[in-house]
PDB file of C-alpha atoms in Angstrom:
ATOM      1  CA  ALA A 227     -24.228  72.026 141.199  1.00 45.00           C
ATOM      2  CA  ALA A 228     -21.743  74.449 140.998  1.00 50.00           C
ATOM      3  CA  ALA A 229     -19.783  75.704 138.050  1.00 61.00           C
ATOM      4  CA  GLN A 230     -16.856  73.962 137.174  1.00 76.00           C
ATOM      5  CA  SER A 231     -13.849  74.484 136.150  1.00 82.00           C
ATOM      6  CA  ALA A 232     -12.281  73.549 132.803  1.00 83.00           C
ATOM      7  CA  GLU A 233      -9.350  72.085 135.210  1.00 85.00           C
ATOM      8  CA  GLU A 234     -11.464  70.314 137.487  1.00 87.00           C
ATOM      9  CA  LEU A 235     -13.795  68.910 134.842  1.00 85.00           C
ATOM     10  CA  ALA A 236     -10.414  67.517 132.701  1.00 86.00           C
ATOM     11  CA  GLN A 237      -9.321  66.036 135.978  1.00 87.00           C
ATOM     12  CA  LYS A 238     -12.273  64.001 136.337  1.00 87.00           C
ATOM     13  CA  LEU A 239     -11.979  63.120 133.013  1.00 86.00           C
ATOM     14  CA  LEU A 240      -8.508  61.810 133.526  1.00 87.00           C
ATOM     15  CA  GLU A 241      -9.782  59.842 136.829  1.00 86.00           C
ATOM     16  CA  GLY A 242     -12.219  57.732 134.682  1.00 86.00           C
ATOM     17  CA  GLY A 243     -15.021  56.211 136.224  1.00 82.00           C
ATOM     18  CA  ALA A 244     -18.174  57.863 137.619  1.00 82.00           C
ATOM     19  CA  ALA A 245     -16.741  60.350 138.115  1.00 84.00           C
ATOM     20  CA  ALA A 246     -15.537  61.051 134.110  1.00 86.00           C
ATOM     21  CA  VAL A 247     -18.948  60.351 133.052  1.00 87.00           C
ATOM     22  CA  THR A 248     -20.545  63.512 135.260  1.00 87.00           C
ATOM     23  CA  ALA A 249     -17.829  65.357 133.673  1.00 87.00           C
ATOM     24  CA  GLN A 250     -18.711  64.769 130.280  1.00 88.00           C
ATOM     25  CA  GLY A 251     -22.040  65.050 130.863  1.00 89.00           C
ATOM     26  CA  GLN A 252     -21.821  68.273 132.565  1.00 87.00           C
ATOM     27  CA  ILE A 253     -19.518  69.284 129.168  1.00 86.00           C
ATOM     28  CA  ASN A 254     -22.154  68.180 127.041  1.00 88.00           C
ATOM     29  CA  GLY A 255     -24.939  69.510 129.237  1.00 86.00           C
ATOM     30  CA  VAL A 256     -23.289  73.231 128.705  1.00 83.00           C
ATOM     31  CA  ARG A 257     -23.332  72.982 125.188  1.00 83.00           C
ATOM     32  CA  ASP A 258     -26.623  71.343 124.871  1.00 85.00           C
ATOM     33  CA  MET A 259     -27.519  74.405 126.804  1.00 81.00           C
ATOM     34  CA  ALA A 260     -25.840  77.015 124.566  1.00 77.00           C
ATOM     35  CA  ASP A 261     -27.785  74.893 121.655  1.00 77.00           C
ATOM     36  CA  ARG A 262     -30.719  75.156 122.744  1.00 76.00           C
ATOM     37  CA  ALA A 263     -30.751  78.868 123.970  1.00 72.00           C
ATOM     38  CA  ASP A 264     -29.169  79.753 120.714  1.00 67.00           C
ATOM     39  CA  ASP A 265     -32.609  78.755 119.180  1.00 69.00           C
ATOM     40  CA  SER A 266     -34.697  80.539 121.243  1.00 72.00           C
ATOM     41  CA  PHE A 267     -35.330  84.667 122.061  1.00 71.00           C
ATOM     42  CA  MET A 268     -33.631  84.300 124.791  1.00 67.00           C
ATOM     43  CA  GLY A 269     -31.193  83.138 123.701  1.00 66.00           C
ATOM     44  CA  TRP A 270     -30.971  85.857 120.782  1.00 71.00           C
ATOM     45  CA  ALA A 271     -30.822  87.978 124.067  1.00 72.00           C
ATOM     46  CA  LEU A 272     -27.677  86.380 125.866  1.00 66.00           C
ATOM     47  CA  ASN A 273     -25.843  85.169 122.080  1.00 66.00           C
ATOM     48  CA  LEU A 274     -25.581  89.760 121.795  1.00 67.00           C
ATOM     49  CA  VAL A 275     -23.759  89.341 125.233  1.00 67.00           C
ATOM     50  CA  GLY A 276     -21.715  86.607 123.819  1.00 75.00           C
ATOM     51  CA  ILE A 277     -22.692  84.113 127.494  1.00 76.00           C
ATOM     52  CA  THR A 278     -23.433  81.272 124.565  1.00 72.00           C
ATOM     53  CA  ASP A 279     -20.339  81.658 122.922  1.00 78.00           C
ATOM     54  CA  ARG A 280     -18.333  81.675 126.648  1.00 81.00           C
ATOM     55  CA  MET A 281     -20.522  78.576 127.532  1.00 80.00           C
ATOM     56  CA  ARG A 282     -19.246  77.106 124.502  1.00 82.00           C
ATOM     57  CA  GLY A 283     -15.884  77.859 125.030  1.00 85.00           C
ATOM     58  CA  GLN A 284     -16.007  76.843 128.904  1.00 85.00           C
ATOM     59  CA  ALA A 285     -16.680  73.358 127.202  1.00 86.00           C
ATOM     60  CA  ASP A 286     -14.303  73.398 124.235  1.00 89.00           C
ATOM     61  CA  ALA A 287     -11.535  74.078 127.130  1.00 88.00           C
ATOM     62  CA  ALA A 288     -12.104  71.699 129.327  1.00 87.00           C
ATOM     63  CA  GLU A 289     -11.822  69.012 126.621  1.00 88.00           C
ATOM     64  CA  GLU A 290      -8.862  70.717 125.173  1.00 89.00           C
ATOM     65  CA  THR A 291      -7.233  70.831 128.628  1.00 88.00           C
ATOM     66  CA  TYR A 292      -7.522  67.416 129.279  1.00 87.00           C
ATOM     67  CA  ARG A 293      -6.270  66.007 126.056  1.00 87.00           C
ATOM     68  CA  ALA A 294      -3.404  68.490 126.780  1.00 89.00           C
ATOM     69  CA  GLN A 295      -2.891  67.000 130.408  1.00 86.00           C
ATOM     70  CA  ARG A 296      -3.726  63.443 128.807  1.00 85.00           C
ATOM     71  CA  ASP A 297      -0.613  63.729 125.956  1.00 88.00           C
ATOM     72  CA  GLY A 298       1.594  65.135 128.265  1.00 88.00           C
ATOM     73  CA  MET A 299       1.371  61.335 130.360  1.00 88.00           C
ATOM     74  CA  THR A 300       3.519  58.089 129.891  1.00 92.00           C
ATOM     75  CA  ALA A 301       0.867  55.535 130.297  1.00 91.00           C
ATOM     76  CA  VAL A 302       1.618  54.608 133.448  1.00 93.00           C
ATOM     77  CA  GLU A 303       1.276  58.011 134.774  1.00 92.00           C
ATOM     78  CA  PHE A 304      -2.301  58.073 132.986  1.00 90.00           C
ATOM     79  CA  ALA A 305      -3.323  53.691 134.959  1.00 92.00           C
ATOM     80  CA  GLN A 306      -2.059  55.663 138.182  1.00 92.00           C
ATOM     81  CA  ILE A 307      -4.564  58.506 138.472  1.00 90.00           C
ATOM     82  CA  ARG A 308      -7.284  55.310 137.210  1.00 91.00           C
ATOM     83  CA  ALA A 309      -6.163  53.576 139.888  1.00 93.00           C
ATOM     84  CA  THR A 310      -5.746  55.963 142.634  1.00 92.00           C
ATOM     85  CA  ALA A 311      -9.190  56.988 141.638  1.00 91.00           C
ATOM     86  CA  ALA A 312     -10.548  53.466 141.711  1.00 93.00           C
ATOM     87  CA  GLN A 313      -8.888  53.353 144.695  1.00 94.00           C
ATOM     88  CA  ALA A 314     -10.820  57.163 147.009  1.00 92.00           C
ATOM     89  CA  ALA A 315     -14.062  55.913 145.092  1.00 92.00           C
ATOM     90  CA  TYR A 316     -13.797  52.142 146.515  1.00 95.00           C
ATOM     91  CA  ASP A 317     -13.329  54.052 150.285  1.00 96.00           C
ATOM     92  CA  THR A 318     -15.922  56.125 149.434  1.00 94.00           C
ATOM     93  CA  ALA A 319     -18.010  53.329 149.099  1.00 95.00           C
ATOM     94  CA  VAL A 320     -17.018  51.854 152.007  1.00 96.00           C
ATOM     95  CA  ARG A 321     -17.360  54.289 154.524  1.00 96.00           C
ATOM     96  CA  LYS A 322     -20.853  55.150 152.920  1.00 96.00           C
ATOM     97  CA  HIS A 323     -22.794  52.210 152.048  1.00 96.00           C
ATOM     98  CA  GLY A 324     -20.595  49.040 153.805  1.00 96.00           C
ATOM     99  CA  VAL A 325     -17.336  46.862 153.298  1.00 95.00           C
ATOM    100  CA  ASN A 326     -20.326  44.324 151.291  1.00 96.00           C
ATOM    101  CA  SER A 327     -22.583  46.466 149.631  1.00 95.00           C
ATOM    102  CA  PHE A 328     -23.581  46.663 146.255  1.00 95.00           C
ATOM    103  CA  GLU A 329     -21.963  49.807 145.808  1.00 94.00           C
ATOM    104  CA  ALA A 330     -18.502  48.502 147.675  1.00 94.00           C
ATOM    105  CA  LYS A 331     -18.479  45.070 145.318  1.00 96.00           C
ATOM    106  CA  ASN A 332     -19.334  47.341 142.333  1.00 94.00           C
ATOM    107  CA  ALA A 333     -16.390  49.460 142.720  1.00 93.00           C
ATOM    108  CA  GLN A 334     -13.718  46.530 143.923  1.00 95.00           C
ATOM    109  CA  LEU A 335     -14.341  45.384 140.871  1.00 95.00           C
ATOM    110  CA  GLU A 336     -13.616  48.773 138.702  1.00 92.00           C
ATOM    111  CA  LEU A 337     -10.289  49.193 141.514  1.00 94.00           C
ATOM    112  CA  ALA A 338      -9.220  45.397 140.388  1.00 95.00           C
ATOM    113  CA  GLY A 339      -9.181  46.509 136.788  1.00 94.00           C
ATOM    114  CA  ALA A 340      -7.928  49.426 137.315  1.00 94.00           C
ATOM    115  CA  THR A 341      -5.205  47.857 138.944  1.00 95.00           C
ATOM    116  CA  ASP A 342      -4.673  45.418 136.399  1.00 96.00           C
ATOM    117  CA  VAL A 343      -4.585  48.206 133.522  1.00 94.00           C
ATOM    118  CA  LEU A 344      -1.803  49.757 136.051  1.00 94.00           C
ATOM    119  CA  GLU A 345      -0.031  46.226 136.636  1.00 94.00           C
ATOM    120  CA  GLN A 346      -0.118  45.823 132.566  1.00 95.00           C
ATOM    121  CA  ALA A 347       1.555  49.462 132.334  1.00 93.00           C
ATOM    122  CA  GLN A 348       4.271  49.702 134.069  1.00 92.00           C
ATOM    123  CA  HIS A 349       5.246  45.845 132.449  1.00 93.00           C
ATOM    124  CA  ASP A 350       5.218  47.211 129.272  1.00 90.00           C
ATOM    125  CA  ALA A 351       7.364  50.064 130.524  1.00 88.00           C
ATOM    126  CA  ALA A 352       9.601  47.627 131.845  1.00 87.00           C
ATOM    127  CA  THR A 353       9.974  45.539 128.958  1.00 86.00           C
ATOM    128  CA  ALA A 354      10.591  48.569 127.022  1.00 83.00           C
ATOM    129  CA  VAL A 355      13.307  49.768 129.114  1.00 81.00           C
ATOM    130  CA  GLN A 356      14.677  45.866 129.309  1.00 80.00           C
ATOM    131  CA  SER A 357      14.926  45.842 125.774  1.00 79.00           C
ATOM    132  CA  VAL A 358      16.748  49.053 125.069  1.00 74.00           C
ATOM    133  CA  ASN A 359      19.182  48.159 128.108  1.00 75.00           C
ATOM    134  CA  ASP A 360      19.542  44.519 125.955  1.00 76.00           C
ATOM    135  CA  LYS A 361      20.866  47.214 122.875  1.00 82.00           C
ATOM    136  CA  LEU A 362      22.893  49.236 124.638  1.00 82.00           C
ATOM    137  CA  ILE A 363      24.896  45.585 125.899  1.00 82.00           C
ATOM    138  CA  GLN A 364      24.589  44.086 122.758  1.00 82.00           C
ATOM    139  CA  GLN A 365      26.279  47.493 121.207  1.00 83.00           C
ATOM    140  CA  THR A 366      29.133  47.977 124.033  1.00 82.00           C
ATOM    141  CA  ASN A 367      29.926  44.566 123.320  1.00 78.00           C
ATOM    142  CA  LEU A 368      30.497  44.241 119.619  1.00 80.00           C
ATOM    143  CA  MET A 369      32.122  47.571 120.299  1.00 80.00           C
ATOM    144  CA  LEU A 370      34.658  46.255 122.839  1.00 77.00           C
ATOM    145  CA  ALA A 371      35.304  43.005 120.576  1.00 76.00           C
ATOM    146  CA  SER A 372      35.584  45.003 117.400  1.00 78.00           C
ATOM    147  CA  ILE A 373      38.656  46.680 119.909  1.00 78.00           C
ATOM    148  CA  GLY A 374      39.737  43.663 121.356  1.00 70.00           C
ATOM    149  CA  ALA A 375      40.146  42.199 117.563  1.00 68.00           C
ATOM    150  CA  GLY A 376      41.579  45.835 116.697  1.00 66.00           C
ATOM    151  CA  LEU A 377      44.457  44.827 119.170  1.00 63.00           C
ATOM    152  CA  SER A 378      45.590  41.361 118.184  1.00 55.00           C
TER     153      SER A 378
END
């Protein structure tokens, strides 16, 4: 498998599911390889040119990129990414294995879960907006009532 950039690995972590598990495995694998190399003569030689440090830096960069992207998202945005990735995984499973295959049924369950999380995030966001709107209306009514009382 070709080496992936920090951005590519971070995107897979954001998508969740099997892609995230694979990406985290790649990140951990790079760290493990760097640690094993450090414990060998080859690691000593590689460390002289900073390769193992760069490997660890790439792993750290992928996780930091993921955290930065995730921290900048709303719950709805994050859930949408996961639902989109689950839909793509389902479509791929159906195309490769057929609609009634184990893979497609498993991907359909993942998609249903991601869709439920997205719906809940959308509901929570709508409830929060409604709550703010209710408070603004209440404050406006109080202000208008006090203005009206002052005119009497």
